[in-house]
Protein backbone atom coordinates (compact mmCIF):
# COMPACT_ATOMS: atom_id res chain seq x y z
CA MET A 1 116.21 151.98 82.72
CA SER A 2 118.32 150.59 79.88
CA ARG A 3 120.79 149.22 82.43
CA ILE A 4 117.97 147.45 84.31
CA ASP A 5 116.53 145.97 81.11
CA ASN A 6 119.99 144.74 80.18
CA TRP A 7 120.42 143.18 83.58
CA HIS A 8 117.12 141.29 83.25
CA ARG A 9 118.11 140.01 79.80
CA ARG A 10 121.45 138.82 81.13
CA CYS A 11 119.72 137.04 84.09
CA ASP A 12 117.26 135.34 81.74
CA LEU A 13 120.10 134.26 79.49
CA GLY A 14 122.00 132.91 82.51
CA ARG A 15 119.01 130.88 83.63
CA ARG A 16 118.50 129.45 80.14
CA ARG A 17 122.21 128.56 79.91
CA ALA A 18 122.01 126.87 83.36
CA ALA A 19 118.94 124.86 82.34
CA LEU A 20 120.63 123.85 79.08
CA CYS A 21 123.74 122.80 80.95
CA LEU A 22 121.70 120.76 83.41
CA GLY A 23 119.74 119.11 80.60
CA ILE A 24 122.91 118.07 78.82
CA VAL A 25 124.45 116.70 82.02
CA PHE A 26 121.20 114.87 82.93
CA ILE A 27 121.12 113.25 79.48
CA CYS A 28 124.75 112.41 79.30
CA GLY A 29 125.41 111.65 82.97
CA GLY A 30 128.92 111.69 84.33
CA GLY A 31 130.77 113.01 87.41
CA GLY A 32 130.05 116.65 86.56
CA ALA A 33 126.35 116.35 87.46
CA ALA A 34 126.67 117.75 90.96
CA VAL A 35 128.89 120.65 89.78
CA ALA A 36 126.40 121.53 87.05
CA ALA A 37 123.52 121.42 89.48
CA GLU A 38 125.30 123.68 91.91
CA SER A 39 125.64 126.32 89.18
CA ALA A 40 121.83 126.62 89.09
CA TRP A 41 121.63 128.08 92.59
CA PHE A 42 123.65 131.31 92.15
CA SER A 43 124.47 133.60 89.22
CA PHE A 44 126.62 136.71 89.03
CA ALA A 45 123.50 138.71 90.04
CA GLY A 46 122.83 136.69 93.19
CA PRO A 47 120.72 133.71 94.28
CA THR A 48 118.47 132.32 91.58
CA PRO A 49 114.70 131.78 92.03
CA ALA A 50 115.50 128.10 92.49
CA ALA A 51 117.80 128.93 95.40
CA GLN A 52 115.16 131.14 97.01
CA GLN A 53 112.53 128.38 96.56
CA ALA A 54 114.82 125.69 97.88
CA ALA A 55 115.65 127.69 101.01
CA GLU A 56 111.97 128.22 101.72
CA LEU A 57 111.14 124.52 101.19
CA LEU A 58 113.92 123.39 103.48
CA GLN A 59 112.63 125.69 106.24
CA GLN A 60 109.33 123.82 105.99
CA ALA A 61 110.88 120.41 106.55
CA ALA A 62 109.02 120.02 109.85
CA THR A 63 105.76 119.69 107.95
CA GLU A 64 107.13 116.31 106.70
CA GLY A 65 108.13 115.21 110.19
CA LEU A 66 111.76 116.06 109.42
CA ASP A 67 114.14 118.31 111.39
CA PRO A 68 115.03 121.59 109.53
CA ARG A 69 118.33 121.70 111.48
CA ASP A 70 119.48 118.71 109.40
CA TYR A 71 119.49 120.89 106.27
CA ASP A 72 121.61 123.81 107.48
CA VAL A 73 118.57 126.16 107.13
CA ASP A 74 119.89 129.05 109.29
CA TRP A 75 123.13 129.38 107.43
CA LEU A 76 121.49 128.96 104.03
CA ARG A 77 118.71 131.48 104.80
CA GLU A 78 121.34 134.11 105.49
CA ALA A 79 123.39 133.15 102.44
CA VAL A 80 120.41 133.26 100.08
CA SER A 81 119.17 136.56 101.47
CA ALA A 82 122.60 138.24 101.37
CA GLY A 83 122.02 139.74 97.93
CA SER A 84 124.40 139.80 94.96
CA PRO A 85 127.62 137.85 95.60
CA ALA A 86 129.23 138.98 92.35
CA ALA A 87 132.04 140.65 94.21
CA HIS A 88 132.49 137.68 96.48
CA PRO A 89 132.67 134.53 94.35
CA GLY A 90 134.02 132.41 97.19
CA PRO A 91 130.91 132.67 99.41
CA ALA A 92 128.65 132.13 96.36
CA SER A 93 130.44 128.91 95.46
CA LEU A 94 130.33 127.80 99.11
CA ALA A 95 126.62 128.59 99.37
CA SER A 96 125.96 126.66 96.11
CA ARG A 97 127.65 123.57 97.50
CA ARG A 98 125.88 123.73 100.82
CA LEU A 99 122.50 124.40 99.31
CA HIS A 100 122.92 121.59 96.79
CA ARG A 101 124.00 119.17 99.48
CA ALA A 102 121.08 120.19 101.72
CA VAL A 103 118.46 119.74 99.02
CA ARG A 104 119.93 116.41 97.97
CA LEU A 105 119.94 115.23 101.60
CA TYR A 106 116.34 116.36 102.04
CA LEU A 107 115.18 114.41 98.96
CA SER A 108 116.95 111.27 100.21
CA ASP A 109 115.65 111.64 103.76
CA LEU A 110 112.11 112.22 102.52
CA HIS A 111 112.10 109.14 100.31
CA THR A 112 114.07 106.51 102.23
CA GLY A 113 114.35 107.92 105.74
CA ARG A 114 117.04 109.59 107.83
CA LEU A 115 118.36 106.33 109.35
CA ASP A 116 119.16 102.84 108.03
CA PRO A 117 116.45 100.61 109.52
CA GLN A 118 118.89 97.64 109.58
CA GLN A 119 120.91 99.53 112.18
CA LEU A 120 117.84 99.35 114.42
CA GLY A 121 117.21 95.68 113.82
CA MET A 122 114.61 96.00 111.02
CA ARG A 123 115.55 93.86 108.03
CA TYR A 124 113.87 95.57 105.13
CA ASP A 125 115.19 94.92 101.62
CA PRO A 126 118.07 97.40 101.04
CA ALA A 127 117.14 97.59 97.33
CA HIS A 128 114.26 99.92 98.39
CA ARG A 129 116.87 102.43 99.58
CA SER A 130 119.27 102.00 96.65
CA ASP A 131 116.81 102.41 93.78
CA PHE A 132 116.19 106.09 94.56
CA ASP A 133 118.44 108.50 92.68
CA ALA A 134 118.25 111.88 94.41
CA ASP A 135 120.83 113.37 91.99
CA ALA A 136 118.80 112.48 88.89
CA LEU A 137 115.60 113.78 90.41
CA LEU A 138 117.24 117.07 91.45
CA LEU A 139 118.89 117.60 88.06
CA ALA A 140 115.63 117.01 86.24
CA ALA A 141 113.74 119.31 88.64
CA LEU A 142 116.18 122.14 88.14
CA ALA A 143 116.22 121.73 84.39
CA ASP A 144 112.39 121.81 84.24
CA GLU A 145 112.04 124.42 86.96
CA ARG A 146 109.83 122.07 88.96
CA LEU A 147 111.71 121.92 92.27
CA ALA A 148 108.65 122.02 94.55
CA GLU A 149 106.93 119.23 92.62
CA ALA A 150 110.04 117.10 92.75
CA MET A 151 110.37 117.52 96.47
CA ARG A 152 106.74 116.50 96.97
CA SER A 153 107.17 113.48 94.67
CA ALA A 154 110.02 112.15 96.81
CA ALA A 155 107.62 111.42 99.71
CA PRO A 156 106.43 107.80 100.20
CA ALA A 157 103.45 106.78 98.06
CA TRP A 158 101.71 104.99 100.90
CA PRO A 159 98.30 106.71 101.46
CA GLN A 160 98.97 106.38 105.18
CA TYR A 161 101.87 108.83 104.79
CA ASP A 162 99.77 111.69 103.42
CA ALA A 163 97.11 111.12 106.12
CA LEU A 164 99.78 111.30 108.83
CA ARG A 165 101.24 114.47 107.31
CA GLN A 166 97.81 116.12 107.62
CA ALA A 167 97.46 114.87 111.20
CA LEU A 168 100.93 116.20 111.96
CA ALA A 169 99.86 119.70 110.84
CA ARG A 170 96.78 119.57 113.11
CA TYR A 171 98.78 118.53 116.16
CA ARG A 172 101.52 121.09 115.54
CA ARG A 173 98.89 123.81 115.69
CA LEU A 174 97.83 122.48 119.15
CA VAL A 175 101.34 122.45 120.70
CA ASP A 176 101.03 125.94 122.27
CA ASP A 177 97.30 125.70 123.10
CA PRO A 178 96.52 126.67 126.73
CA SER A 179 94.52 123.48 127.16
CA TRP A 180 97.74 121.55 127.61
CA GLN A 181 99.70 124.03 129.73
CA LYS A 182 98.68 122.12 132.88
CA ASN A 183 97.60 118.55 133.62
CA LEU A 184 94.04 117.51 134.33
CA PRO A 185 93.38 117.54 138.06
CA PRO A 186 93.67 114.15 139.79
CA ILE A 187 90.53 112.03 139.85
CA PRO A 188 89.35 111.15 143.41
CA GLY A 189 89.67 107.41 143.83
CA GLY A 190 91.58 107.10 140.57
CA SER A 191 88.56 106.43 138.39
CA LEU A 192 85.77 108.56 136.92
CA SER A 193 82.54 106.82 135.93
CA PRO A 194 79.55 108.30 134.12
CA GLY A 195 77.34 110.35 136.43
CA GLN A 196 80.09 111.43 138.80
CA GLN A 197 81.30 114.99 139.47
CA TYR A 198 84.82 116.04 138.57
CA ALA A 199 86.65 119.37 138.96
CA GLY A 200 88.40 118.96 135.62
CA LEU A 201 85.34 118.68 133.37
CA ALA A 202 85.91 122.08 131.67
CA LEU A 203 89.48 121.23 130.73
CA LEU A 204 88.52 117.71 129.74
CA GLN A 205 85.76 119.02 127.47
CA GLN A 206 88.11 121.56 125.85
CA ARG A 207 90.73 118.95 125.05
CA LEU A 208 88.17 116.55 123.57
CA LEU A 209 86.81 119.39 121.42
CA LEU A 210 90.27 120.28 120.07
CA LEU A 211 91.11 116.60 119.40
CA GLY A 212 87.91 116.07 117.42
CA ASP A 213 86.35 113.49 119.70
CA LEU A 214 83.63 115.88 120.89
CA GLU A 215 81.40 117.70 118.42
CA PRO A 216 81.36 121.49 118.92
CA THR A 217 77.62 121.61 119.55
CA THR A 218 77.71 123.45 122.88
CA ASN A 219 80.23 125.30 125.03
CA ARG A 220 78.31 124.66 128.27
CA VAL A 221 80.24 122.59 130.75
CA PRO A 222 78.05 119.80 132.28
CA GLU A 223 77.69 119.58 136.03
CA ARG A 224 78.53 115.91 135.95
CA TYR A 225 80.49 113.54 133.73
CA GLN A 226 77.70 112.33 131.47
CA GLY A 227 76.07 112.37 128.03
CA THR A 228 78.09 113.49 125.03
CA LEU A 229 81.19 113.92 127.16
CA VAL A 230 81.16 110.19 127.97
CA ASP A 231 80.68 109.35 124.28
CA ALA A 232 83.64 111.65 123.46
CA VAL A 233 85.80 109.81 126.00
CA LYS A 234 84.84 106.48 124.44
CA SER A 235 85.91 107.83 121.07
CA PHE A 236 89.18 109.00 122.58
CA GLN A 237 89.75 105.65 124.22
CA ALA A 238 89.14 103.78 120.99
CA ARG A 239 91.78 105.91 119.26
CA HIS A 240 94.37 105.46 122.01
CA GLY A 241 94.41 101.67 122.53
CA VAL A 242 92.20 101.80 125.66
CA THR A 243 89.02 99.73 126.16
CA PRO A 244 86.25 102.18 125.11
CA ASP A 245 84.02 101.84 128.23
CA GLY A 246 83.71 105.54 129.05
CA VAL A 247 85.36 105.07 132.45
CA ILE A 248 88.41 107.28 132.92
CA GLY A 249 90.83 105.00 134.76
CA ARG A 250 94.60 105.13 135.02
CA ASP A 251 95.36 104.33 131.37
CA SER A 252 92.78 106.77 129.99
CA PHE A 253 93.86 109.52 132.41
CA GLU A 254 97.52 109.00 131.34
CA GLN A 255 96.61 109.23 127.64
CA LEU A 256 94.48 112.38 128.19
CA ASN A 257 97.46 114.11 129.79
CA ILE A 258 99.90 113.42 126.91
CA GLY A 259 100.38 116.79 125.19
CA PRO A 260 100.37 117.56 121.48
CA ALA A 261 104.18 118.03 121.39
CA ALA A 262 104.67 114.34 122.33
CA ARG A 263 102.09 113.35 119.71
CA VAL A 264 103.87 115.41 117.08
CA SER A 265 107.02 113.41 117.82
CA GLN A 266 105.09 110.09 117.71
CA ILE A 267 103.52 110.95 114.38
CA GLY A 268 106.97 111.88 113.03
CA LEU A 269 108.37 108.47 114.07
CA ALA A 270 105.57 106.72 112.15
CA MET A 271 106.32 108.82 109.07
CA GLU A 272 110.00 107.91 109.35
CA ARG A 273 109.10 104.19 109.43
CA LEU A 274 106.85 104.59 106.41
CA ARG A 275 109.86 105.93 104.52
CA TRP A 276 111.68 102.70 105.34
CA THR A 277 108.76 100.59 104.20
CA PRO A 278 109.20 99.24 100.66
CA LEU A 279 106.21 99.89 98.40
CA PRO A 280 105.53 96.54 96.71
CA LEU A 281 105.40 96.30 92.93
CA ALA A 282 103.13 93.25 93.02
CA PRO A 283 99.34 93.49 92.45
CA ARG A 284 98.70 92.61 96.11
CA ALA A 285 100.57 92.81 99.39
CA ILE A 286 100.10 91.95 103.05
CA VAL A 287 101.16 94.28 105.87
CA VAL A 288 101.10 93.33 109.53
CA ASN A 289 101.38 96.29 111.93
CA VAL A 290 102.62 94.77 115.19
CA PRO A 291 101.57 97.51 117.71
CA GLU A 292 98.11 97.64 116.08
CA PHE A 293 97.65 93.83 116.27
CA MET A 294 96.20 94.08 112.77
CA LEU A 295 96.82 92.63 109.28
CA HIS A 296 95.88 94.57 106.19
CA GLY A 297 95.71 93.27 102.66
CA TYR A 298 96.40 95.85 99.92
CA GLU A 299 95.76 95.94 96.21
CA MET A 300 98.44 97.95 94.40
CA HIS A 301 97.55 100.13 91.42
CA ALA A 302 100.08 102.40 89.63
CA GLY A 303 102.23 102.83 92.70
CA LYS A 304 99.22 103.44 95.00
CA SER A 305 97.69 101.08 97.57
CA GLU A 306 94.09 100.42 98.49
CA THR A 307 92.96 98.40 101.51
CA ARG A 308 91.01 95.23 100.61
CA LEU A 309 91.32 93.17 103.79
CA ALA A 310 91.71 93.83 107.51
CA MET A 311 91.75 91.39 110.47
CA LYS A 312 93.04 91.04 113.99
CA VAL A 313 96.31 89.20 114.63
CA ILE A 314 98.24 87.86 117.60
CA VAL A 315 101.96 88.69 117.66
CA GLY A 316 105.08 87.81 119.69
CA THR A 317 105.23 88.71 123.35
CA ALA A 318 106.87 91.98 124.34
CA ARG A 319 108.98 90.43 127.12
CA LYS A 320 110.57 87.42 125.52
CA THR A 321 109.55 86.49 121.92
CA GLN A 322 109.05 89.68 119.93
CA THR A 323 107.99 89.30 116.32
CA PRO A 324 110.89 90.48 114.10
CA LEU A 325 110.35 93.25 111.54
CA PHE A 326 111.23 92.46 107.90
CA ASP A 327 109.79 92.05 104.45
CA ALA A 328 109.63 88.77 102.49
CA GLU A 329 107.69 87.01 99.75
CA MET A 330 104.91 84.53 100.46
CA ARG A 331 105.44 81.50 98.25
CA PHE A 332 103.37 78.64 99.74
CA ILE A 333 100.24 77.77 101.58
CA GLU A 334 100.04 74.64 103.70
CA PHE A 335 96.59 73.19 104.40
CA SER A 336 96.25 71.06 107.55
CA PRO A 337 99.90 71.61 108.33
CA TYR A 338 102.20 69.71 110.62
CA TRP A 339 103.82 71.78 113.37
CA ASN A 340 107.49 71.14 113.87
CA VAL A 341 108.03 72.35 117.41
CA PRO A 342 110.91 74.80 117.37
CA PRO A 343 114.05 73.75 119.33
CA SER A 344 113.70 76.68 121.75
CA ILE A 345 110.13 75.67 122.64
CA THR A 346 111.07 72.03 122.77
CA ARG A 347 113.87 72.64 125.30
CA GLY A 348 112.15 75.37 127.34
CA GLU A 349 108.55 74.12 127.40
CA THR A 350 107.66 70.85 125.74
CA LEU A 351 110.32 68.51 127.21
CA PRO A 352 109.84 69.71 130.81
CA ARG A 353 106.07 69.24 130.33
CA LEU A 354 106.49 65.74 128.88
CA ARG A 355 108.70 64.69 131.81
CA ARG A 356 106.02 65.86 134.27
CA ASP A 357 103.07 64.58 132.24
CA PRO A 358 103.90 61.91 129.58
CA GLY A 359 100.23 61.72 128.59
CA TYR A 360 100.54 65.22 127.14
CA PHE A 361 102.33 63.63 124.17
CA ASP A 362 99.22 61.72 122.98
CA ARG A 363 96.70 64.44 123.94
CA GLN A 364 98.53 66.95 121.70
CA GLY A 365 98.92 64.55 118.79
CA PHE A 366 102.71 64.64 118.96
CA GLU A 367 105.15 62.31 117.20
CA LEU A 368 108.92 62.00 117.05
CA VAL A 369 110.81 62.43 113.75
CA GLY A 370 114.37 61.25 113.27
CA SER A 371 116.99 62.97 111.11
CA ASP A 372 116.47 60.14 108.57
CA GLY A 373 112.71 60.87 108.41
CA ARG A 374 111.69 57.93 110.63
CA VAL A 375 108.49 58.66 112.54
CA VAL A 376 107.79 57.32 116.05
CA GLY A 377 104.22 57.69 117.31
CA SER A 378 104.83 56.88 120.98
CA LEU A 379 106.89 58.45 123.79
CA SER A 380 109.66 56.71 125.68
CA GLU A 381 112.63 57.65 127.81
CA ALA A 382 114.87 56.84 124.88
CA GLY A 383 112.83 59.14 122.64
CA ILE A 384 113.06 62.00 125.17
CA ALA A 385 116.85 61.49 125.34
CA ALA A 386 117.11 61.47 121.50
CA VAL A 387 115.23 64.76 121.36
CA GLN A 388 117.38 66.23 124.09
CA ALA A 389 120.49 65.20 122.11
CA GLY A 390 119.19 66.72 118.88
CA GLN A 391 118.81 63.32 117.17
CA MET A 392 115.06 63.60 116.86
CA ARG A 393 112.50 66.39 116.81
CA ILE A 394 108.92 66.71 118.07
CA ARG A 395 106.20 67.19 115.49
CA GLN A 396 102.46 67.77 115.98
CA ARG A 397 100.11 66.04 113.55
CA PRO A 398 97.33 67.93 111.74
CA GLY A 399 94.14 68.10 113.76
CA ALA A 400 91.90 70.20 115.99
CA SER A 401 94.58 70.77 118.61
CA ASN A 402 97.40 71.63 116.12
CA ALA A 403 99.07 74.89 117.15
CA LEU A 404 98.98 76.17 113.57
CA GLY A 405 95.28 75.45 113.16
CA SER A 406 94.10 74.47 109.71
CA ILE A 407 96.31 76.60 107.50
CA LYS A 408 99.79 78.11 107.35
CA PHE A 409 101.06 80.90 105.05
CA VAL A 410 104.75 80.54 104.33
CA PHE A 411 107.12 83.36 103.33
CA PRO A 412 110.65 81.97 103.81
CA ASN A 413 112.78 84.05 106.20
CA GLN A 414 115.72 83.52 108.54
CA ASP A 415 113.54 83.59 111.68
CA ASN A 416 111.07 80.96 110.41
CA ILE A 417 108.14 83.37 110.99
CA TYR A 418 104.84 82.67 109.25
CA LEU A 419 101.12 83.48 109.38
CA HIS A 420 98.78 80.75 110.64
CA HIS A 421 95.43 79.83 112.02
CA THR A 422 95.04 79.00 115.73
CA PRO A 423 92.98 76.58 117.83
CA THR A 424 92.51 79.33 120.52
CA PRO A 425 90.49 82.05 118.75
CA GLN A 426 89.17 83.45 122.05
CA LEU A 427 92.37 85.42 122.44
CA PHE A 428 91.33 87.69 119.58
CA LYS A 429 88.70 89.25 121.86
CA ARG A 430 91.42 90.85 123.97
CA PRO A 431 92.60 94.43 123.12
CA ARG A 432 96.26 93.55 123.70
CA ARG A 433 97.29 90.50 121.75
CA ASP A 434 100.99 89.65 122.18
CA TYR A 435 100.86 86.00 123.14
CA SER A 436 102.80 84.07 120.49
CA HIS A 437 106.41 82.90 120.27
CA GLY A 438 106.98 85.22 117.36
CA CYS A 439 104.79 83.85 114.58
CA ILE A 440 101.61 85.67 113.71
CA ARG A 441 98.16 84.11 114.26
CA VAL A 442 95.34 85.42 112.08
CA GLU A 443 91.71 85.78 113.03
CA GLU A 444 90.15 84.99 109.64
CA PRO A 445 92.36 82.46 107.86
CA LEU A 446 89.77 81.60 105.22
CA GLN A 447 89.40 85.25 104.13
CA LEU A 448 93.18 85.65 104.09
CA ALA A 449 93.46 82.57 101.86
CA LYS A 450 90.88 83.99 99.48
CA PHE A 451 92.89 87.21 99.25
CA VAL A 452 96.17 85.32 98.66
CA LEU A 453 94.60 83.05 96.06
CA ALA A 454 92.68 85.76 94.18
CA ASP A 455 94.58 85.06 91.01
CA ALA A 456 94.41 81.27 91.27
CA PRO A 457 91.51 79.96 89.10
CA GLY A 458 89.46 77.27 90.76
CA TRP A 459 90.43 78.13 94.35
CA THR A 460 86.93 79.14 95.44
CA GLU A 461 85.98 79.74 99.06
CA THR A 462 84.38 76.30 99.18
CA ARG A 463 87.50 74.55 97.87
CA ILE A 464 89.73 76.45 100.30
CA ASP A 465 87.46 75.54 103.22
CA GLU A 466 87.51 71.85 102.20
CA ALA A 467 91.31 71.81 101.97
CA MET A 468 91.55 73.38 105.44
CA ARG A 469 89.21 70.77 106.90
CA ARG A 470 90.62 67.68 105.18
CA GLY A 471 93.07 66.85 107.90
CA ARG A 472 95.74 65.74 105.42
CA SER A 473 98.77 68.01 105.05
CA THR A 474 99.12 69.41 101.53
CA THR A 475 101.26 72.25 100.18
CA LEU A 476 100.19 74.68 97.45
CA ARG A 477 102.75 76.79 95.62
CA LEU A 478 101.51 80.30 94.70
CA ASN A 479 101.50 81.29 91.05
CA GLU A 480 103.30 84.50 91.91
CA PRO A 481 105.08 85.49 95.15
CA LEU A 482 103.03 87.85 97.33
CA PRO A 483 104.94 90.52 99.33
CA VAL A 484 104.60 90.43 103.15
CA ILE A 485 105.78 93.32 105.30
CA ILE A 486 106.00 93.14 109.09
CA ALA A 487 105.82 96.77 110.19
CA TYR A 488 105.87 98.79 113.44
CA TRP A 489 103.82 102.01 113.39
CA THR A 490 102.43 103.37 116.67
CA THR A 491 100.41 106.02 114.82
CA VAL A 492 97.97 105.12 112.09
CA VAL A 493 94.97 106.64 110.33
CA ARG A 494 92.06 104.26 109.87
CA ASP A 495 88.71 105.30 108.37
CA GLY A 496 89.78 108.92 108.62
CA ARG A 497 90.52 108.71 112.38
CA LEU A 498 93.93 109.10 113.92
CA HIS A 499 94.99 106.28 116.32
CA PHE A 500 97.87 106.31 118.80
CA LEU A 501 99.04 102.83 119.75
CA PRO A 502 101.23 101.62 122.67
CA ASP A 503 104.91 101.31 121.96
CA LEU A 504 104.68 97.57 122.49
CA TYR A 505 108.34 96.66 122.06
CA GLY A 506 109.87 100.05 123.11
CA LEU A 507 111.08 100.73 119.59
CA ASP A 508 109.80 104.29 119.42
CA ALA A 509 112.08 105.29 122.27
CA ARG A 510 115.10 103.72 120.51
CA LEU A 511 114.29 105.47 117.24
CA GLU A 512 113.76 108.86 118.89
CA GLU A 513 117.09 108.55 120.66
CA ALA A 514 118.87 107.72 117.40
CA LEU A 515 117.23 110.62 115.58
CA GLN A 516 118.22 113.11 118.36
CA LYS A 517 121.87 112.25 117.75
CA ARG A 518 121.66 112.98 114.05
CA PRO A 519 121.52 116.80 114.01
CA ARG A 520 124.63 117.00 116.12
CA ALA A 521 126.50 114.70 113.74
CA LEU A 522 125.37 116.65 110.71
CA GLN A 523 126.22 120.00 112.34
CA ALA A 524 129.72 118.69 113.11
CA SER A 525 129.98 117.69 109.43
CA HIS A 526 129.00 121.21 108.32
CA GLU A 527 131.52 122.87 110.61
CA THR A 528 134.44 120.61 109.67
CA GLU A 529 133.85 120.77 105.92
CA ILE A 530 133.28 124.51 105.68
CA PRO A 531 136.15 126.87 106.62
CA ALA A 532 135.03 129.38 109.27
CA GLU A 533 136.35 132.35 107.32
CA SER A 534 134.15 131.44 104.36
CA ARG A 535 130.86 131.74 106.23
CA PRO A 536 128.62 134.72 105.69
CA SER A 537 128.93 137.31 108.43
CA ARG A 538 126.31 137.18 111.17
């Protein structure tokens, strides 16, 4: 017994010394930080409680939409459970290095994502990725014995992220459910309307119950497709980007047959993109989610966001003119703006139309503007030639037919993308809204202007409306820049309900392919860095 008591005292002393060492290194900094942190994982008596806890947390990486294979979990689990390494200091040192590297990588992946979004064409501010210090967080967590709390704190602070994490857990529990072991039987004629019979009603009802679209009030299968089952299908359709009419056509049938495993992957991709998304430090921010065709205005409080505004938007077409993904700062509002027709539209659309129909020039309120600022209000062959040669540009005057409508929200960026009103609001009634050349049309410009100008005294709704209707172009500089984020999430939680959206631009497929390559690269790194003879026996 005396030997056991002595062993416990020595372990406690070792832990206190490790914490003291970590604290000193954390305060003083320097290149020895990683070495000091590694010493907290193993003592002469074996793996420390921190090592045991870290190994367990890494094994649960899938709950965050991450891949446990990225963190060497199989090797580390065996190393941590191997008992006292006192007689084998080499393996202990090796395990410390690998465990420390795995935890550090996990913290970084959880906070800023596994891939660089710029490699996939998304131009988010790299400062968001560089301002996170995984080493400092890990050192502090080990010194304070708060490793689990530190790992949770590394997750993105967007409320959407926590909601998706909960949804991920629900869908992971459904992956092996028998309800998805076979597809729904084909629907005769390719469409099922209310009142019709269908051989797959029992399976359909079970899936809708498990997904939460159907209330568990009865287990009796109806003889026909009717009643609460139709209402449940409408709920399902609304959550999956299908017109909620209760008719199970091709699109609804396809969505109903997508299994939970595929949804788990889709949720994980949305969580990865949320890690890339910079959390604004400003009091307010605007986020446009392209696949959702929605704009959301957020108020930011102590690192948390709260939705204050939501409206439909129209984005760039999937085939030719996709809206780019980036973050920028809104700095101006233009009331009754001019529209300078972009060169690509001028060459590809406007000039050919003017050659066929010269009257189109006057009907659209166009004018020509020279490089010296000279304005020409009429069309001629010479004017067309000057535009073709790049000596003049086409501009549309403010008015009812102006392509930008009555207001334009400017956040300078390399693609000249902005938010604006539109003279064709009927397009907002359509469920799929990718009709623009890349810029983003907003359904409720007056409400957006009120949100943007919330800190501008005197800019009441009445004054904003008057400026929009005046017909004279004026520019208003904002008192403070307002962050704008153009995002791409095909899974979102709105009003407590999980929505799956179409992969409009095919970006989910690209991201999934890139992520599938990562475990192989990391495994190759593990194998080349660690000598084979140093690995624990299997």
